[in-house]
Coordinates of C-alpha atoms in Angstrom, one line a residue:
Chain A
X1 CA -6.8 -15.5 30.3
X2 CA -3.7 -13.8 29.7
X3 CA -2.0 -14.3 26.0
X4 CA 0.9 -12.1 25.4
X5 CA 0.9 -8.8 26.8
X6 CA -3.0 -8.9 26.5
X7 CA -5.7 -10.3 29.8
X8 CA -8.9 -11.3 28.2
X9 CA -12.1 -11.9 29.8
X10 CA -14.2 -14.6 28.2
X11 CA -18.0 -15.4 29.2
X12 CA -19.7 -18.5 27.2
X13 CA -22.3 -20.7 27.8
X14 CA -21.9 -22.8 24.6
X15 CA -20.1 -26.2 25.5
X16 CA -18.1 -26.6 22.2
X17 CA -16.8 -23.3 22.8
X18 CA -16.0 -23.7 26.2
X19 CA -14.3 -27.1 25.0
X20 CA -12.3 -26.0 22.8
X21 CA -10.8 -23.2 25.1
X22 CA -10.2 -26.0 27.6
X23 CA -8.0 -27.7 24.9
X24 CA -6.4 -25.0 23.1
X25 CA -5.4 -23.1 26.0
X26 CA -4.5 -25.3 28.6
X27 CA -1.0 -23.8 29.1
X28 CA -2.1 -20.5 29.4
X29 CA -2.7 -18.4 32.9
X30 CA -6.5 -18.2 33.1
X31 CA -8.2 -16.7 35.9
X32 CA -11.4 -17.5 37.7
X33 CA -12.1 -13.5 37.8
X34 CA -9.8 -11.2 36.0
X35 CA -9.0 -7.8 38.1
X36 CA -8.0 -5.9 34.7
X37 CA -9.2 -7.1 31.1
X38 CA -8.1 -5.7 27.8
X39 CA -10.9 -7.2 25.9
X40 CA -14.4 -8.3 27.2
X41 CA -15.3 -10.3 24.9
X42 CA -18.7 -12.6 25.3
X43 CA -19.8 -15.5 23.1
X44 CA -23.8 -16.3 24.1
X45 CA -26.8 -17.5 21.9
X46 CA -29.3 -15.1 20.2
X47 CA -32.4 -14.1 22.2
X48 CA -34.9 -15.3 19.6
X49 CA -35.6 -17.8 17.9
X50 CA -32.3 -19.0 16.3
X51 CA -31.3 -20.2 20.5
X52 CA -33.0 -22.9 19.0
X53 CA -33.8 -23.5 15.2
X54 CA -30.7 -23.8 13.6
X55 CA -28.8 -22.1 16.1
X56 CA -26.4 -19.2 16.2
X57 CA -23.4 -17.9 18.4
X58 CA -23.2 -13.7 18.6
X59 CA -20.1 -12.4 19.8
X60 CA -20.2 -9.1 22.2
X61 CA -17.5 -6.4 22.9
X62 CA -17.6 -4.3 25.9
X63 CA -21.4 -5.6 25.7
X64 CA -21.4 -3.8 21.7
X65 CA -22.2 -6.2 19.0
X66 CA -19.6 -5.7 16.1
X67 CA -20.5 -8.4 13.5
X68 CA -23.1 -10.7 12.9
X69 CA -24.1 -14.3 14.6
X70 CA -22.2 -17.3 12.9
X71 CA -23.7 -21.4 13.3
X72 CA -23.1 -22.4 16.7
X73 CA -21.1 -24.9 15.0
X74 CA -18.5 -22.2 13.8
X75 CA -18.0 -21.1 18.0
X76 CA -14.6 -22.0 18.6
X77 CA -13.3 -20.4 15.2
X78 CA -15.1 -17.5 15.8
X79 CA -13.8 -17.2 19.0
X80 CA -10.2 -17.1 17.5
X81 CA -11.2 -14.3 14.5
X82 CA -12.6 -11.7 16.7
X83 CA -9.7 -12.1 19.3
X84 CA -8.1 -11.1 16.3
X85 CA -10.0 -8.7 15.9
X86 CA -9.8 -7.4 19.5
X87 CA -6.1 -6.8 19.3
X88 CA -6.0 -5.7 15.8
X89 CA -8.2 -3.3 16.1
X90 CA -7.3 -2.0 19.5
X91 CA -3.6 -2.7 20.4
X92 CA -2.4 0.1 18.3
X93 CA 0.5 0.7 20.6
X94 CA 2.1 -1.7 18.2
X95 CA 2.8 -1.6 14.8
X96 CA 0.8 -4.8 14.1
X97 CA 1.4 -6.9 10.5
X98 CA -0.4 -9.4 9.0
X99 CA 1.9 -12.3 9.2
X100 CA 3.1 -15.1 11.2
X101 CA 6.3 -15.5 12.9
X102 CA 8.9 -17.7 14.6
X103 CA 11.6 -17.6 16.7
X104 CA 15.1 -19.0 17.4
X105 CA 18.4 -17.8 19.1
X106 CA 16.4 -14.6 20.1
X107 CA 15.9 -13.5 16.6
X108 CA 12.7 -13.9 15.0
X109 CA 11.6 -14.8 11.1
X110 CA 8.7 -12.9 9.8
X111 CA 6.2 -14.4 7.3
X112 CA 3.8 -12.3 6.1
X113 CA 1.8 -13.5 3.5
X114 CA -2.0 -13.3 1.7
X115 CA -5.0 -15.8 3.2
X116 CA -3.7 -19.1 1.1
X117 CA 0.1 -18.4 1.2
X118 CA 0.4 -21.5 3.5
X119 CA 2.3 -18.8 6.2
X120 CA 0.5 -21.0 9.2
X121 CA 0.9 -24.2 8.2
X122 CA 4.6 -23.4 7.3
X123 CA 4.7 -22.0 10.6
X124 CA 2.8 -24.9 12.2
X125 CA 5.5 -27.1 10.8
X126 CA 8.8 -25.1 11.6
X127 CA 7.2 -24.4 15.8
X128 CA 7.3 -29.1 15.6
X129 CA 10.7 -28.5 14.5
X130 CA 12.7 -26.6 17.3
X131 CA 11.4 -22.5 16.0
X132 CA 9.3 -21.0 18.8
X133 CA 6.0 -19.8 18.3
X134 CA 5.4 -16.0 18.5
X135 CA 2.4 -15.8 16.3
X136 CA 0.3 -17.4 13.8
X137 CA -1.3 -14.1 12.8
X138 CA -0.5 -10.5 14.2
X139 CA 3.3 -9.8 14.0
X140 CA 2.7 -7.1 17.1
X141 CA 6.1 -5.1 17.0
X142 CA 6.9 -2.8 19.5
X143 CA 7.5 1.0 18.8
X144 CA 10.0 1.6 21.5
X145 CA 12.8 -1.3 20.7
X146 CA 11.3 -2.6 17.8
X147 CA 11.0 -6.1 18.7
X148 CA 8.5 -8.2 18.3
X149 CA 6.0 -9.7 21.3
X150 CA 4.7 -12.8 21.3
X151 CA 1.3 -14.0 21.3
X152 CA 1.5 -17.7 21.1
X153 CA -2.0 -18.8 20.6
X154 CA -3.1 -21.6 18.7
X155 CA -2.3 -21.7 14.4
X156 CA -5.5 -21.6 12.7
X157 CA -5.4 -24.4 9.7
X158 CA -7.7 -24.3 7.2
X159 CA -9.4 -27.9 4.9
X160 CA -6.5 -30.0 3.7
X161 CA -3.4 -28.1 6.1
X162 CA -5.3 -29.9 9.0
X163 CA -4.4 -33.5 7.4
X164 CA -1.2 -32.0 6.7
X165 CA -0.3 -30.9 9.6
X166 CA -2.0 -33.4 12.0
X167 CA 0.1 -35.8 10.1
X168 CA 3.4 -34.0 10.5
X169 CA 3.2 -32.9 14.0
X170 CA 3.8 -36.0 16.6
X171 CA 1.1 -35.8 19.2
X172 CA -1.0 -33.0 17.2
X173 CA -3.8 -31.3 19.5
X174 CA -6.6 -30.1 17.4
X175 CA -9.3 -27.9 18.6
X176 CA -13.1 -28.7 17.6
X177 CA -13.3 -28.4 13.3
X178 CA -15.7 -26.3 12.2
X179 CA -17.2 -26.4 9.1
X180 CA -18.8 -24.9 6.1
X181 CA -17.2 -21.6 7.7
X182 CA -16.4 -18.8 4.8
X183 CA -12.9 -19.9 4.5
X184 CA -13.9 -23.9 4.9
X185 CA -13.2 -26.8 7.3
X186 CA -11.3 -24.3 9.8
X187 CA -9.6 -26.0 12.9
X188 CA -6.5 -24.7 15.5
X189 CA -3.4 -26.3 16.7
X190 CA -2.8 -26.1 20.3
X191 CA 0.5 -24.1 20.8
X192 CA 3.6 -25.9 22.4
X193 CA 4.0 -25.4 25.9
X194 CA 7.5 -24.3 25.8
X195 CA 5.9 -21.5 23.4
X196 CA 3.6 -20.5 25.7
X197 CA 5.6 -20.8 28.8
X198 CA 8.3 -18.7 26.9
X199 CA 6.0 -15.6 25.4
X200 CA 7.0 -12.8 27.9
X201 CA 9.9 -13.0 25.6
X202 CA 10.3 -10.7 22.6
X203 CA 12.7 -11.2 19.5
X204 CA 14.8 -9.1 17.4
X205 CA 13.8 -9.4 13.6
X206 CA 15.9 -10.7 11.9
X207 CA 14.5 -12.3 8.5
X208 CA 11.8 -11.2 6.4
X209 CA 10.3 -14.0 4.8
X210 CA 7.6 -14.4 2.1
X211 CA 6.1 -17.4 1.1
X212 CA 4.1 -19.5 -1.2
X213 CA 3.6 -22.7 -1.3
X214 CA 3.9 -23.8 -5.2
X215 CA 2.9 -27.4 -5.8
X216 CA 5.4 -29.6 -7.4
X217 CA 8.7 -27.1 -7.1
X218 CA 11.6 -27.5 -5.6
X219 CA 12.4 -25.2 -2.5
X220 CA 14.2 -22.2 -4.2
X221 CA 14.2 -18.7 -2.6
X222 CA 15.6 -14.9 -4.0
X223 CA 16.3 -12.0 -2.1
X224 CA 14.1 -9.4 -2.1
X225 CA 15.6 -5.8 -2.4
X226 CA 15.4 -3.8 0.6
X227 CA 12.9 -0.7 -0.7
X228 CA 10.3 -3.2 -2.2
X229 CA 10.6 -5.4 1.6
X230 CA 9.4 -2.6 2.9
X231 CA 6.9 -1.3 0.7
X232 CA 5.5 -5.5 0.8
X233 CA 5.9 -5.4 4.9
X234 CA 3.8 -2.0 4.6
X235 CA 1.2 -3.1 2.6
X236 CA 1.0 -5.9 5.2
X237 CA 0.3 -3.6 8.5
X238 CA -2.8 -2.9 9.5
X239 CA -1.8 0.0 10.9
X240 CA 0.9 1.8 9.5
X241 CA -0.8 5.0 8.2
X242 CA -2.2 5.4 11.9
X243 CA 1.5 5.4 13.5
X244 CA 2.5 8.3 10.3
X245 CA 6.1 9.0 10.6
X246 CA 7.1 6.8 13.6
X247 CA 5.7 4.1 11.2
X248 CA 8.1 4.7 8.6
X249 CA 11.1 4.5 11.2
X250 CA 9.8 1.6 12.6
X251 CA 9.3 0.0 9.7
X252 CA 12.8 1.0 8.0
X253 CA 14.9 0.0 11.1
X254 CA 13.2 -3.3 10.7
X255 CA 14.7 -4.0 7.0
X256 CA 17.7 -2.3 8.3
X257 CA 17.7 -5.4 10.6
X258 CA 16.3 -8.5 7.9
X259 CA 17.6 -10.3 5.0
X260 CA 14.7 -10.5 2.8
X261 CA 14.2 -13.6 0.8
X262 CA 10.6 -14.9 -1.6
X263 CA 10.7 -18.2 -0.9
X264 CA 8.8 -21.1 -2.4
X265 CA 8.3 -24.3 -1.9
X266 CA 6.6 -27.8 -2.3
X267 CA 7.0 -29.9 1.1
X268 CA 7.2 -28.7 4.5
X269 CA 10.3 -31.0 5.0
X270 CA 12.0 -28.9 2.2
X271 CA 10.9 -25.7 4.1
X272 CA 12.0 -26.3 7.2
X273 CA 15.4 -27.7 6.2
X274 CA 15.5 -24.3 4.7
X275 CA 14.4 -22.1 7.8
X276 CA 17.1 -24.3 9.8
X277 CA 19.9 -22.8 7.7
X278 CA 19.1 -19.2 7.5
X279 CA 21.0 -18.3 10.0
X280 CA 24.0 -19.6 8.0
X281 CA 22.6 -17.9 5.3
X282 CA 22.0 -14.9 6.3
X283 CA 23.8 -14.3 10.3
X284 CA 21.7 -11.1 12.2
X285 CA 24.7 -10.9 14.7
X286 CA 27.2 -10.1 11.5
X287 CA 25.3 -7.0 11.4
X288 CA 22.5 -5.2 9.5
X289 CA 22.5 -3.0 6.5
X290 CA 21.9 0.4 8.1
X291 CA 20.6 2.6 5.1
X292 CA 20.6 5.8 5.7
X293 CA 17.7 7.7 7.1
X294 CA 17.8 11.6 6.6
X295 CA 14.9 14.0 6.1
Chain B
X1 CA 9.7 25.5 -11.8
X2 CA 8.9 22.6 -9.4
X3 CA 9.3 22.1 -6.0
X4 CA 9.6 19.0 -3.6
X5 CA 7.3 18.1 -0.8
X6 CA 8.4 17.8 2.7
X7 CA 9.6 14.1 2.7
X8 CA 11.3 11.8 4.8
X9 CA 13.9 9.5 3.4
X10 CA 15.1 5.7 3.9
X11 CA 17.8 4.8 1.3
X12 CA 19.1 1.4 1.1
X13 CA 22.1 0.5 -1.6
X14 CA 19.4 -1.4 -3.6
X15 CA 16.1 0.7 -3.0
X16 CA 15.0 4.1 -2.1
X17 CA 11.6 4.7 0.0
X18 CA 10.2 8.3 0.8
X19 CA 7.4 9.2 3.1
X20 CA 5.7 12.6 2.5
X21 CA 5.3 14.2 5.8
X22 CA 2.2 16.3 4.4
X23 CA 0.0 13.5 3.0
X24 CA 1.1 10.7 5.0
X25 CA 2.2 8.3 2.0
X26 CA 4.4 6.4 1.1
X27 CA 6.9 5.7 -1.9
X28 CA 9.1 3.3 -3.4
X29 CA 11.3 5.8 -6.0
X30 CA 13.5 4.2 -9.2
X31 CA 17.0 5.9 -9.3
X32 CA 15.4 9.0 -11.5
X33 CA 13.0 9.8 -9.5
X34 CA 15.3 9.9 -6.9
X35 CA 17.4 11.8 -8.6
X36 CA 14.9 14.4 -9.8
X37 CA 13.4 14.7 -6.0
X38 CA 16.8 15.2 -4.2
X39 CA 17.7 18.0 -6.9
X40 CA 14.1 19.7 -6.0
X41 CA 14.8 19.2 -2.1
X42 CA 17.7 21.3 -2.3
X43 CA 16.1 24.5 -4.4
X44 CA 13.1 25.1 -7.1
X45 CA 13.8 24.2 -10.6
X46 CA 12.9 25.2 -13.7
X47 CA 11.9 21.8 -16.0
X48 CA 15.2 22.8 -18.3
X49 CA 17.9 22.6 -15.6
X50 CA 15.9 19.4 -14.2
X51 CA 16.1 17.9 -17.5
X52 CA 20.1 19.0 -17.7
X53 CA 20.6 17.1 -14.3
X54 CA 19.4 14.3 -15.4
X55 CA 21.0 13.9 -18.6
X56 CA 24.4 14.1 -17.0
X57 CA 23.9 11.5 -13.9
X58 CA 22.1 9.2 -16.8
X59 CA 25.3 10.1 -19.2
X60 CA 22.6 10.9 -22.2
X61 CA 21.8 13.4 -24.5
X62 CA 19.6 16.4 -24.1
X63 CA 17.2 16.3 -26.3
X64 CA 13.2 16.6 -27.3
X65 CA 12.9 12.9 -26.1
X66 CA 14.3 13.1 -22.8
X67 CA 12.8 16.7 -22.4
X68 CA 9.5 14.6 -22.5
X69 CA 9.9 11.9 -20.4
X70 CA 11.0 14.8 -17.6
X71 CA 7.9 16.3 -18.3
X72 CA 6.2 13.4 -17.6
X73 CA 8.0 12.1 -15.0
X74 CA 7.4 15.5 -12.9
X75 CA 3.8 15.0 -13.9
X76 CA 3.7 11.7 -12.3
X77 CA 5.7 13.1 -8.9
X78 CA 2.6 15.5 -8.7
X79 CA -0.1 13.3 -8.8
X80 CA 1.2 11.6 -5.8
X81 CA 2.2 14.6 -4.1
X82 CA 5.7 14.4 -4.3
X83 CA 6.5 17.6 -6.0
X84 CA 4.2 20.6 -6.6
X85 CA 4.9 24.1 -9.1
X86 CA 6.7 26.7 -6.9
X87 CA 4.8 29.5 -8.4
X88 CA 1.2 30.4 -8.6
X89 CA 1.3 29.6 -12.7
X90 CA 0.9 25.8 -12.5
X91 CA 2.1 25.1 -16.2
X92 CA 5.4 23.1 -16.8
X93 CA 7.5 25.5 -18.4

């Protein structure tokens, strides 16, 4: 199937997995043999004894076995980490960041953020409400114009965000839930078509955004100064060291480029109402601070 | 007399970040360390005319105090790699 910039080839026997690529995917090109694959990736039952008593799923790469077999239960979530992993890992042609992000106008929100933050089911809630998905998870940015690609696969949601969110989206698609996984009850949203249909398009950054979700507040956001967005947006790339210099250009053309806000907040309603007046806020076509850059 | 590292600069109105071409990391700098990093870029320094500089762009006085916190500034600059002693005798002078 082909996500993004990326073909992978998927082999499975295991019916919920299979499932839950037949729901989660269904606007995505898939092939019945792919010609060229990125990743190989296989998801098959152990050869021993837990094929049967309390069974497993093992995941191969390129027929290597990187981690070890989850319950056959946990399938389709697995299936979604070691993509993950697959790009994150390999697809270091891009500076890639740990955060979600959404697009509108052309320019795209980043919204990086710790395993808890509430980045996904923020971004699960501003893609219902007319911001284009471009990822969930892996901000890939590209080192040549510095945009970033889309991905568009489904928003991973983790115990109570799946209410949440399966009450706040109209006409919610849900993958299989999987429970009593490391993280919890663990279940993906299916992407919106248009977000799919639309991710051969990149987006110009234009708003670095970091947020927490904090209970009873009222929305309320601060700008962040620019060296400390960077060193935050740094600390969030999984491979920044690896790209060295080019990195640090990359990475400071960015915040050239982004007003950067904290932001907090209590309701997703408050949070997107937000989001929808950034661009009043805070206009990328008025121009971008251009610090300067000398060595 | 102290010397910078090879670094590469970003400066924004409201932060400064530097990226040390040797080691590969990466700094976020307060407006003294700046300061004290730019001064070294453009020649060696002994920890007196350092001191000096800095007590004129901070508009204080030179004195035992401030003498210290140099010191130990410089000290901290070294431990990350930012600045190193630009003679063989590797004692602050």
């Amino acid at each position: 199937m082909a996500t993004g910039p990326f073909v992978a080839e998927v082999r499975t026997d295991i019916d919920i997995l299979f499932e839950g690529i037949r729901v989660l995917y269904a606007d995505f090109t898939v092939a019945e043999v792919a010609d060229f694959a990125d990743f190989h990736m296989t998801f098959g039952r152990p050869r021993s004894l837990r094929r049967w008593f309390y069974p497993q799923v093992c995941f191969l790469f390129d027929d290597q076995s990187p981690f070890q077999p989850l319950p056959l239960n946990q399938a389709p979530a697995m299936f979604e980490w070691c993509f993950n992993w697959c790009i994150s890992s390999c697809a270091n042609q891009y500076l890639i960041v740990h955060a979600a992000a959404v697009e509108r106008d052309g320019y795209a929100a980043i919204l990086p953020g710790p395993p808890g933050s509430g980045k996904s089911t923020l971004c699960a809630a501003l893609v219902d409400r007319g911001w284009r998905l471009l990822t969930d998870e892996l901000v890939l940015v590209s080192m040549e114009t510095g945009h970033v690609i889309a991905l568009a696969r489904p928003i991973a949601l983790k115990n109570h965000a799946i209410e949440l969110i399966g009450s706040f989206v109209s006409g919610a698609v849900f993958g299989p839930e999987c429970r009593d996984t490391l993280k919890g009850r663990v279940a993906h949203l299916r992407p919106p078509t248009t977000s799919v249909v639309r991710a051969s398009e990149p987006a110009k950054p234009a708003w670095l955004v970091f947020p927490k979700y904090s209970g009873e507040r009222v929305a309320g956001a601060r700008p962040v100064p620019k060296g400390q967005a960077f060193m935050r947006l740094a600390a969030s790339a999984f491979n920044y060291t690896l790209h060295g210099a080019n990195g640090f250009a990359t990475l400071s053309s960015m915040i050239d480029r982004m007003a950067c806000y904290d932001f907090e907040y209590s309701s997703l309603d408050e949070a997107v109402d937000w989001f929808d007046n950034l661009k009043r806020l805070n206009d990328p076509m008025a121009g971008d601070e251009r610090g300067s850059f000398d060595s | 007399m102290w010397k910078s590292a090879s670094l590469i600069w970003k400066s924004w109105t409201d932060g400064v970040v530097v990226y040390n071409t040797a080691s590969g990391s990466t700094h976020l700098l307060n407006p003294v360390a700046a300061k004290v990093l730019r001064l070294l870029e453009d020649r060696p320094l002994e920890l007196a005319s350092i001191t000096r500089e800095v007590a004129l762009s901070e508009n204080v006085a030179i004195d035992e105090d401030l003498t210290e916190q140099v010191k130990k500034l410089l000290s901290s600059l070294a431990e990350l790699g930012l600045v190193e002693p630009a003679s063989s005798c590797a004692l602050p002078n």
